[in-house]
Coordinates of C-alpha atoms and ligand atoms in Angstrom, one line a residue:
Chain P
M1088 CA 57.0 108.5 314.0
K1089 CA 54.8 108.8 311.1
T1090 CA 51.3 108.6 312.2
D1091 CA 48.8 106.8 310.1
P1092 CA 46.4 108.5 308.0
R1093 CA 43.6 106.4 309.9
T1094 CA 44.7 107.5 313.4
K1095 CA 44.4 111.1 312.2
L1096 CA 41.0 110.8 310.8
L1097 CA 39.7 109.1 314.4
L1098 CA 41.3 111.9 316.0
I1099 CA 39.6 114.6 313.6
V1100 CA 36.4 112.9 314.0
C1101 CA 36.8 112.6 317.8
L1102 CA 37.6 116.2 318.6
S1103 CA 35.3 117.6 316.4
T1104 CA 32.5 115.8 317.5
L1105 CA 33.2 116.6 321.1
A1106 CA 33.1 120.4 319.8
V1107 CA 29.9 120.2 318.3
I1108 CA 28.3 118.3 321.6
A1109 CA 29.9 120.5 324.1
V1110 CA 28.4 123.1 325.5
D1111 CA 30.4 124.8 328.4
I1112 CA 33.0 127.5 328.0
I1113 CA 35.4 125.3 330.4
Y1114 CA 35.3 122.3 328.5
L1115 CA 35.3 123.9 325.3
S1116 CA 38.7 125.6 326.4
I1117 CA 40.1 122.2 327.2
I1118 CA 39.1 120.8 324.0
F1119 CA 40.6 123.2 322.5
C1120 CA 43.7 122.9 324.2
V1121 CA 44.3 119.4 323.2
A1122 CA 42.8 120.1 319.7
A1123 CA 46.2 122.4 319.5
A1124 CA 48.4 120.1 321.4
V1125 CA 47.8 117.4 318.8
N1126 CA 48.5 119.6 316.0
A1127 CA 51.7 120.4 317.6
L1128 CA 52.3 117.0 318.1
L1129 CA 51.7 116.4 314.6
G1130 CA 53.9 119.4 313.4
T1131 CA 51.4 121.1 311.0
N1132 CA 52.3 124.4 310.4
I1133 CA 49.5 126.7 311.6
I1134 CA 51.5 129.9 311.5
K1135 CA 51.7 129.2 307.4
V1136 CA 47.7 128.2 307.0
L1137 CA 46.3 130.9 309.3
P1138 CA 46.6 133.9 306.5
K1139 CA 45.0 131.6 303.5
M1140 CA 41.9 131.2 306.2
R1141 CA 41.5 135.2 306.7
F1142 CA 38.3 135.2 305.1
L1143 CA 36.9 132.2 307.2
L1144 CA 38.5 133.4 310.6
S1145 CA 36.8 137.3 309.6
V1146 CA 33.4 135.6 309.1
I1147 CA 34.0 133.6 312.8
V1148 CA 35.2 136.4 314.4
F1149 CA 31.9 138.8 313.0
I1150 CA 29.5 136.4 313.8
S1151 CA 30.9 136.3 317.7
V1152 CA 30.7 139.8 318.1
A1153 CA 27.4 140.0 316.5
Q1154 CA 26.0 137.2 318.6
S1155 CA 27.9 139.0 322.5
L1156 CA 26.3 142.1 321.2
T1157 CA 22.6 140.5 320.5
V1158 CA 22.4 138.0 323.2
K1159 CA 21.2 139.4 326.3
G1160 CA 21.4 137.9 329.9
G1161 CA 23.2 137.5 333.2
A1162 CA 25.0 140.5 334.2
P1163 CA 25.0 143.3 332.5
L1164 CA 28.9 144.6 331.7
L1165 CA 28.3 147.6 329.0
Y1166 CA 25.1 149.9 329.5
I1167 CA 23.6 152.9 328.9
K1168 CA 20.9 153.6 331.5
N1169 CA 18.6 150.6 330.9
I1170 CA 20.1 149.6 327.7
V1171 CA 22.4 147.1 327.7
F1172 CA 25.5 146.4 325.1
V1173 CA 27.4 143.8 326.4
S1174 CA 26.3 141.1 329.0
T1175 CA 27.8 138.3 330.4
A1176 CA 25.6 135.4 328.9
G1177 CA 26.2 137.4 325.2
L1178 CA 30.2 137.2 326.0
L1179 CA 30.1 133.4 326.6
Y1180 CA 27.6 132.9 324.0
G1181 CA 30.3 134.7 321.5
G1182 CA 32.9 132.7 323.4
E1183 CA 31.4 129.6 322.9
F1184 CA 30.6 130.1 319.2
A1185 CA 34.5 131.3 318.5
L1186 CA 36.3 128.1 320.5
R1187 CA 33.6 125.9 318.8
M1188 CA 34.9 127.1 315.0
S1189 CA 38.2 127.2 316.4
I1190 CA 38.2 123.4 317.3
V1191 CA 36.5 122.8 313.8
I1192 CA 39.5 124.4 311.9
L1193 CA 42.2 123.1 314.2
S1194 CA 41.0 119.6 313.7
S1195 CA 40.3 119.8 310.1
L1196 CA 44.2 121.1 310.0
I1197 CA 45.3 117.7 311.7
A1198 CA 44.7 116.5 307.9
L1199 CA 46.8 118.8 306.2
S1200 CA 49.8 117.0 307.5
T1201 CA 49.0 114.0 305.5
G1202 CA 49.2 114.1 301.6
S1203 CA 46.0 113.4 299.5
R1204 CA 47.6 109.8 298.5
D1205 CA 47.7 108.9 301.9
M1206 CA 44.4 110.3 303.1
I1207 CA 42.7 107.9 300.2
D1208 CA 44.5 104.9 300.9
G1209 CA 43.5 105.1 304.8
L1210 CA 40.0 105.7 303.8
I1211 CA 40.5 102.5 301.6
K1212 CA 41.6 100.6 304.4
M1213 CA 38.4 101.3 306.0
R1214 CA 36.5 100.2 303.7
I1215 CA 35.2 102.9 301.5
P1216 CA 35.1 103.0 298.0
Y1217 CA 37.9 104.2 295.9
E1218 CA 35.4 106.3 293.8
I1219 CA 34.4 107.9 297.1
A1220 CA 37.9 108.3 298.9
F1221 CA 39.4 109.8 295.6
M1222 CA 36.1 112.7 295.7
V1223 CA 36.6 113.3 299.4
S1224 CA 40.5 114.3 298.5
I1225 CA 39.0 115.9 295.2
T1226 CA 36.6 118.2 297.5
L1227 CA 39.7 119.2 300.1
R1228 CA 41.2 120.6 296.3
F1229 CA 38.1 122.2 295.3
L1230 CA 37.7 124.6 297.9
P1231 CA 40.2 127.2 296.5
V1232 CA 38.7 127.1 293.5
F1233 CA 35.4 128.0 294.8
R1234 CA 36.4 131.1 296.8
D1235 CA 37.7 132.1 293.4
E1236 CA 34.6 131.2 291.5
F1237 CA 33.2 133.7 294.4
S1238 CA 35.4 136.4 294.2
N1239 CA 35.6 136.3 290.5
R1240 CA 31.7 136.6 290.0
L1241 CA 31.9 139.8 292.7
N1242 CA 34.5 141.5 291.0
A1243 CA 32.4 141.0 287.6
L1244 CA 29.6 142.6 289.3
R1245 CA 31.5 145.8 290.7
L1246 CA 32.3 145.6 287.1
R1247 CA 28.6 146.2 286.0
G1248 CA 28.8 149.4 288.1
F1249 CA 27.5 148.3 291.8
D1250 CA 29.3 149.2 294.7
L1251 CA 29.0 146.8 297.0
K1252 CA 30.5 149.0 300.1
K1253 CA 27.7 151.7 299.5
A1254 CA 24.6 148.9 299.3
A1255 CA 22.3 148.6 302.4
L1256 CA 22.9 145.6 304.3
G1257 CA 19.6 143.8 302.9
K1258 CA 20.7 144.1 299.2
K1259 CA 24.2 143.1 299.9
L1260 CA 22.7 139.7 301.2
K1261 CA 20.4 139.7 298.4
I1262 CA 23.8 140.2 296.0
Y1263 CA 25.8 137.7 298.5
S1264 CA 22.7 134.9 297.6
Y1265 CA 22.9 135.8 293.6
L1266 CA 26.8 135.2 293.9
L1267 CA 26.3 132.0 295.5
A1268 CA 24.4 130.0 293.1
P1269 CA 26.6 130.6 289.9
A1270 CA 29.4 129.6 292.7
V1271 CA 28.3 126.5 293.2
S1272 CA 26.9 125.4 289.6
G1273 CA 30.2 126.7 288.6
S1274 CA 32.2 124.6 290.6
I1275 CA 29.9 121.6 290.3
I1276 CA 30.4 122.4 286.5
R1277 CA 34.3 122.3 286.7
S1278 CA 34.1 119.2 288.8
R1279 CA 32.0 117.5 285.8
E1280 CA 35.0 118.8 283.9
L1281 CA 37.2 117.3 286.0
A1282 CA 35.3 113.5 285.9
E1283 CA 35.4 113.8 282.1
S1284 CA 39.1 114.4 281.9
I1285 CA 40.2 111.8 284.7
E1286 CA 37.8 109.3 283.1
S1287 CA 39.3 110.1 279.8
R1288 CA 42.9 109.4 281.1
G1289 CA 42.0 105.8 282.5
F1290 CA 40.7 106.1 285.9
R1291 CA 38.7 103.1 287.0
A1292 CA 39.5 101.3 283.3
F1293 CA 40.7 98.3 285.9
G1294 CA 38.3 97.0 288.7
K1295 CA 40.7 96.4 291.6
R1296 CA 43.2 98.8 292.6
T1297 CA 46.0 97.1 294.3
S1298 CA 48.8 99.3 296.0
L1299 CA 52.5 100.0 296.0
R1300 CA 52.4 100.8 299.4
D1301 CA 50.6 99.0 302.1
L1302 CA 49.5 101.0 305.0
T1303 CA 50.0 98.9 308.3
L1304 CA 48.8 100.3 311.9
K1305 CA 51.8 100.4 313.9
S1306 CA 51.6 99.2 317.5
A1307 CA 52.0 103.2 318.3
D1308 CA 49.3 104.1 316.2
Y1309 CA 46.8 101.4 318.2
F1310 CA 48.1 102.9 321.5
V1311 CA 46.9 107.0 320.0
I1312 CA 43.3 105.0 319.0
I1313 CA 42.8 103.4 321.9
L1314 CA 43.7 106.5 324.2
T1315 CA 41.9 108.7 321.9
L1316 CA 39.1 106.5 321.9
A1317 CA 39.1 106.0 325.9
C1318 CA 39.5 109.7 326.6
A1319 CA 37.0 111.1 324.0
G1320 CA 34.4 108.5 325.3
G1321 CA 35.3 109.3 329.3
F1322 CA 35.1 113.0 328.1
A1323 CA 32.3 113.1 327.0
A1324 CA 30.6 110.6 329.8
F1325 CA 31.9 113.4 332.0
M1326 CA 30.1 115.9 330.8
Y1327 CA 27.0 114.1 330.5
I1328 CA 26.9 114.1 334.0
K1329 CA 27.8 117.3 334.8
G1330 CA 25.4 118.3 332.5
A1331 CA 27.3 119.9 329.7
L1332 CA 26.3 118.4 326.9
L1333 CA 23.9 119.4 324.2
Chain S
M23 CA 36.6 160.1 277.1
K24 CA 40.6 160.2 278.1
I25 CA 42.6 157.0 279.9
E26 CA 46.2 158.2 280.7
L27 CA 48.8 155.8 282.3
R28 CA 52.0 157.3 283.2
G29 CA 54.6 155.8 284.3
V30 CA 52.5 153.0 285.5
C31 CA 54.7 149.7 287.2
F32 CA 52.9 146.9 289.1
G33 CA 54.4 143.2 289.9
Y34 CA 52.8 140.4 291.3
N35 CA 55.5 139.8 294.0
N36 CA 57.9 143.0 295.1
K37 CA 61.0 141.0 293.3
N38 CA 60.2 140.9 289.5
P39 CA 58.1 143.8 288.5
L40 CA 56.0 142.6 285.7
I41 CA 54.9 145.5 284.3
D42 CA 57.6 148.3 284.4
D43 CA 57.1 152.1 283.4
F44 CA 54.1 151.5 280.9
N45 CA 52.8 155.2 279.4
C46 CA 50.1 156.0 276.7
T47 CA 46.7 157.5 276.5
F48 CA 43.9 156.3 275.3
E49 CA 41.2 158.5 273.7
S50 CA 37.5 157.9 272.7
G51 CA 36.6 157.2 269.0
K52 CA 39.5 155.2 268.4
C53 CA 40.2 151.5 268.4
Y54 CA 44.1 150.4 270.1
C55 CA 45.0 146.9 269.9
L56 CA 47.4 145.8 272.4
K57 CA 49.9 143.0 271.8
G58 CA 52.6 141.2 273.8
R59 CA 53.9 137.6 274.5
N60 CA 52.0 135.4 276.6
G61 CA 52.1 136.1 280.0
C62 CA 53.7 140.0 280.1
G63 CA 50.8 141.1 281.5
K64 CA 48.8 142.6 279.4
T65 CA 45.2 141.2 281.3
T66 CA 47.3 142.3 284.6
L67 CA 47.5 146.1 282.8
T68 CA 43.4 145.9 282.0
K69 CA 43.0 144.9 285.6
L70 CA 45.0 148.3 286.6
I71 CA 42.7 150.4 284.5
L72 CA 39.8 149.4 286.6
R73 CA 41.3 149.3 289.5
L74 CA 40.8 145.4 290.3
L75 CA 44.5 146.0 291.1
V76 CA 46.4 149.0 292.5
A77 CA 49.9 149.9 290.3
Q78 CA 52.5 150.0 293.0
S79 CA 53.7 153.5 291.2
G80 CA 53.0 155.8 288.3
E81 CA 49.5 157.1 287.9
I82 CA 46.2 156.1 286.0
V83 CA 43.8 159.0 284.9
I84 CA 40.5 159.2 283.6
D85 CA 39.0 161.9 281.9
N86 CA 41.4 164.3 284.0
E87 CA 40.6 162.4 287.7
N88 CA 43.1 159.8 288.9
I89 CA 41.6 156.3 289.8
K90 CA 42.9 156.4 293.2
K91 CA 40.0 158.2 294.4
M92 CA 37.2 156.6 292.4
S93 CA 36.2 152.8 293.1
V94 CA 35.2 150.0 290.2
A95 CA 32.1 150.5 290.7
E96 CA 32.2 154.1 289.4
I97 CA 34.7 153.2 286.5
S98 CA 32.7 150.4 285.4
Q99 CA 29.8 153.0 285.0
N100 CA 31.7 154.3 282.0
V101 CA 34.4 151.3 281.0
G102 CA 32.9 148.0 280.2
Y103 CA 35.0 145.0 280.1
L104 CA 35.0 141.6 278.5
F105 CA 36.9 138.9 280.6
Q106 CA 39.1 136.4 278.9
N107 CA 36.9 134.0 280.7
P108 CA 33.6 135.3 280.0
E109 CA 32.0 132.7 281.8
L110 CA 33.3 134.2 284.9
Q111 CA 31.2 137.1 284.2
L112 CA 27.9 135.8 284.1
F113 CA 25.6 134.5 287.2
A114 CA 21.7 134.9 286.8
P115 CA 19.8 131.6 286.1
T116 CA 18.5 132.8 282.8
V117 CA 19.6 134.4 279.9
K118 CA 17.2 137.3 280.5
E119 CA 17.9 137.6 283.8
E120 CA 21.5 138.1 283.1
L121 CA 20.5 141.3 281.5
S122 CA 17.9 142.8 283.6
F123 CA 18.7 142.0 287.3
P124 CA 21.3 144.7 287.5
F125 CA 18.0 147.2 287.0
E126 CA 16.0 145.2 289.2
L127 CA 18.5 145.3 291.9
N128 CA 19.1 148.9 291.4
K129 CA 15.4 149.2 290.9
T130 CA 15.5 151.5 288.1
L131 CA 13.6 148.4 285.8
T132 CA 11.4 150.4 283.8
Q133 CA 9.2 150.0 280.9
E134 CA 11.9 151.5 278.8
T135 CA 14.7 149.2 279.9
E136 CA 12.5 146.3 279.5
V137 CA 12.5 147.4 275.4
R138 CA 16.1 148.3 275.5
I139 CA 16.5 144.8 277.0
E140 CA 14.5 143.1 274.6
E141 CA 16.2 145.1 272.0
T142 CA 19.7 144.1 273.2
L143 CA 18.9 140.4 273.0
R144 CA 17.8 140.6 269.3
Q145 CA 21.2 142.3 268.6
F146 CA 23.8 140.0 270.2
G147 CA 21.0 136.8 268.5
L148 CA 20.3 135.8 271.9
T149 CA 16.6 135.8 271.7
E150 CA 16.3 132.4 271.2
L151 CA 18.4 131.3 273.9
K152 CA 16.5 133.9 276.4
N153 CA 15.4 131.1 278.9
S154 CA 18.6 129.1 279.0
F155 CA 20.8 128.7 281.5
P156 CA 24.0 131.1 280.9
L157 CA 26.8 128.7 282.1
L158 CA 26.1 125.7 279.8
L159 CA 25.7 127.8 276.5
S160 CA 28.9 127.6 273.9
G161 CA 31.7 129.5 274.1
G162 CA 30.5 132.1 271.1
E163 CA 27.2 132.5 272.7
K164 CA 28.4 133.2 276.5
Q165 CA 30.8 135.2 274.7
R166 CA 27.8 137.4 273.1
L167 CA 25.8 137.3 276.3
A168 CA 28.8 139.0 278.4
L169 CA 29.0 141.5 275.5
A170 CA 25.2 142.3 275.8
T171 CA 25.5 142.8 279.5
I172 CA 27.9 145.3 278.7
F173 CA 25.8 147.2 276.0
V174 CA 22.6 147.0 277.9
R175 CA 24.2 150.0 279.6
D176 CA 25.4 153.0 278.4
I177 CA 29.4 152.9 278.1
K178 CA 32.0 155.0 276.7
F179 CA 34.9 152.9 276.9
L180 CA 35.2 149.0 276.1
I181 CA 38.2 146.7 276.9
L182 CA 37.9 143.3 275.4
D183 CA 40.7 140.6 276.7
E184 CA 41.6 138.1 273.9
P185 CA 37.9 138.3 273.0
S186 CA 38.7 136.2 269.5
S187 CA 39.9 132.6 271.5
S188 CA 36.3 130.6 271.7
I189 CA 34.5 132.3 268.5
D190 CA 34.6 131.5 265.1
C191 CA 34.7 133.1 262.1
E192 CA 31.4 134.5 261.9
G193 CA 31.8 135.7 265.4
K194 CA 35.2 137.4 264.4
Q195 CA 32.8 139.1 261.8
F196 CA 29.9 140.0 264.3
L197 CA 32.3 141.3 266.6
S198 CA 34.6 143.4 264.5
E199 CA 31.4 144.9 263.0
L200 CA 30.2 145.6 267.0
I201 CA 33.9 147.7 267.5
A202 CA 33.4 149.7 264.6
D203 CA 30.0 150.3 264.7
F204 CA 30.9 151.4 268.5
V205 CA 34.1 153.6 267.6
R206 CA 31.9 155.3 264.6
S207 CA 29.4 156.2 267.4
G208 CA 32.5 158.0 269.6
G209 CA 32.9 155.2 272.1
G210 CA 36.9 154.2 272.7
V211 CA 38.1 150.6 272.4
L212 CA 41.2 148.5 273.7
V213 CA 41.1 145.0 272.4
I214 CA 43.8 142.4 273.5
S215 CA 44.5 140.0 270.7
H216 CA 47.4 138.0 269.2
D217 CA 44.9 136.6 266.5
E218 CA 46.5 138.6 263.1
E219 CA 43.0 137.5 261.2
F220 CA 40.9 139.0 263.7
V221 CA 43.4 142.0 263.9
A222 CA 43.1 141.9 260.3
L223 CA 39.3 142.7 260.5
L224 CA 39.6 146.1 262.9
D225 CA 39.5 149.5 261.0
N226 CA 42.9 150.5 261.0
P227 CA 43.8 150.1 265.0
E228 CA 46.4 151.9 267.1
M229 CA 49.0 148.8 267.5
L230 CA 50.3 149.2 271.3
W231 CA 53.2 146.4 272.7
L232 CA 53.4 145.6 276.1
G233 CA 57.0 144.4 276.8
E234 CA 59.5 144.1 274.2
A235 CA 58.1 143.1 270.9
E236 CA 58.4 139.4 269.6
Ligands
ADP1293 N1 46.7 136.6 290.7 C1 48.0 136.7 290.3 N2 49.0 136.3 291.2 C2 50.2 135.9 291.0 N3 50.6 136.0 289.7 C3 49.7 136.2 288.5 C4 48.6 136.3 289.0 N4 48.1 136.6 288.1 C5 48.8 136.4 287.1 N5 49.9 136.3 287.5 C6 51.4 136.0 287.0 O1 51.3 137.4 286.0 C7 52.0 137.2 284.4 C8 51.0 137.7 283.6 O2 49.8 137.3 283.7 P1 48.5 138.0 282.2 O3 48.7 139.7 283.0 O4 47.9 137.4 282.8 O5 49.3 137.7 281.2 P2 49.0 138.3 279.5 O6 49.6 139.2 279.0 O7 49.1 136.5 279.0 O8 47.1 138.1 279.7 C9 51.7 135.6 284.3 O9 53.3 134.9 284.5 C10 50.9 135.1 285.8 O10 50.9 133.6 285.8
MG1294 MG1 45.7 137.5 279.5

């Protein structure tokens, strides 16, 4: 069965919202399992996309480890005399962060199983203007461009004789902030060029667009939508009662 | 300064090597012109020299030291590199800062370097654009700025990747004079160029081919 993009969008929104509002590691684990299961059911090829997200994943791991080491509280697990290195509270904190980010990533992967064409159609059906729907789908395509802009500039800096590996942390941060600005403005300039190129190919030349293929929600979609809303709502309510909401 | 490439092999994937057993030596005080068909790996070869990419086999030696032991930053102390698309090597908010910020970061911005920056701006005709946003300059201006960021430091070897693609006649004249001056003062230059008109402006360059000749 081919799932309607609108159903997938709803799943993405529900899962990532739950991930952001839940605070308890047990609930987060449950949401994580559900997100993984949804991906498995929809047939996203997770193994194939993981290597492409190496950088993002390593940042998440880095932050989680940093949090486990810096947040103190609960029972000390690893310590020398009075100095606590790892505590239960720190571990929980780091684990929650890692889980939360993983859920957000997993749920955005749901979108990968849909072509950008279908995604645009789905958004239009939800009464979102074509231009905006188009922009959303283009944004996804621009993430790699942005990454390239950044790594190119990093290389350019090394070519001016900087050794980033040797730089102190403070200096490194300063350098990264220096690189972020042109990467952003570079991406904006590039997207403006893209917009000009699209306009020159006749985008928006005619008013209302019609579509050859029409998306219709099938009964299975209605079933999934109702199930998703009910489960997400029920789960949120349950967590609220248990006091595990943000 | 001497850059030697011995039996260099490189491929982006294991199946078909792009550069196969390339040998040559670049010396100071000379100008080299590298030619080859589109996509034959010229840009890739220059990235190997700067160690932005690492050769699968063979060795690259700069002044008798294998670059395996050097970092990109160390190599760049002596080798300047102009990107095919110079826009990618600009990042500061203004033209002037583009030249000054490496010194600021290294805390070596002295009266002397200030003077040198002003001089370089003048040399590359950028004084009037001092406060402009680098990414919105024209193609030729971006290239001059990128060159200025290279020449504001003391380099011994210069690599130019298809430098004449985005500049007009006047720009080509300026660039060829810059190269001639640099070579005369003892620097070495490697130019990648297809542009016969531009190559004709160079002073007796040594021609090199990558891949089979056209
Ligand atoms: N990062 C990369 N990954 C894979 N293939 C690449 C990469 N960069 C360049 N190539 C390919 O390698 C070949 C040589 O590229 P390049 O060195 O830029 O050629 P040119 O001689 O025109 O400068 C081209 O076919 C190009 O598609
Ligand atoms: Mg090239």
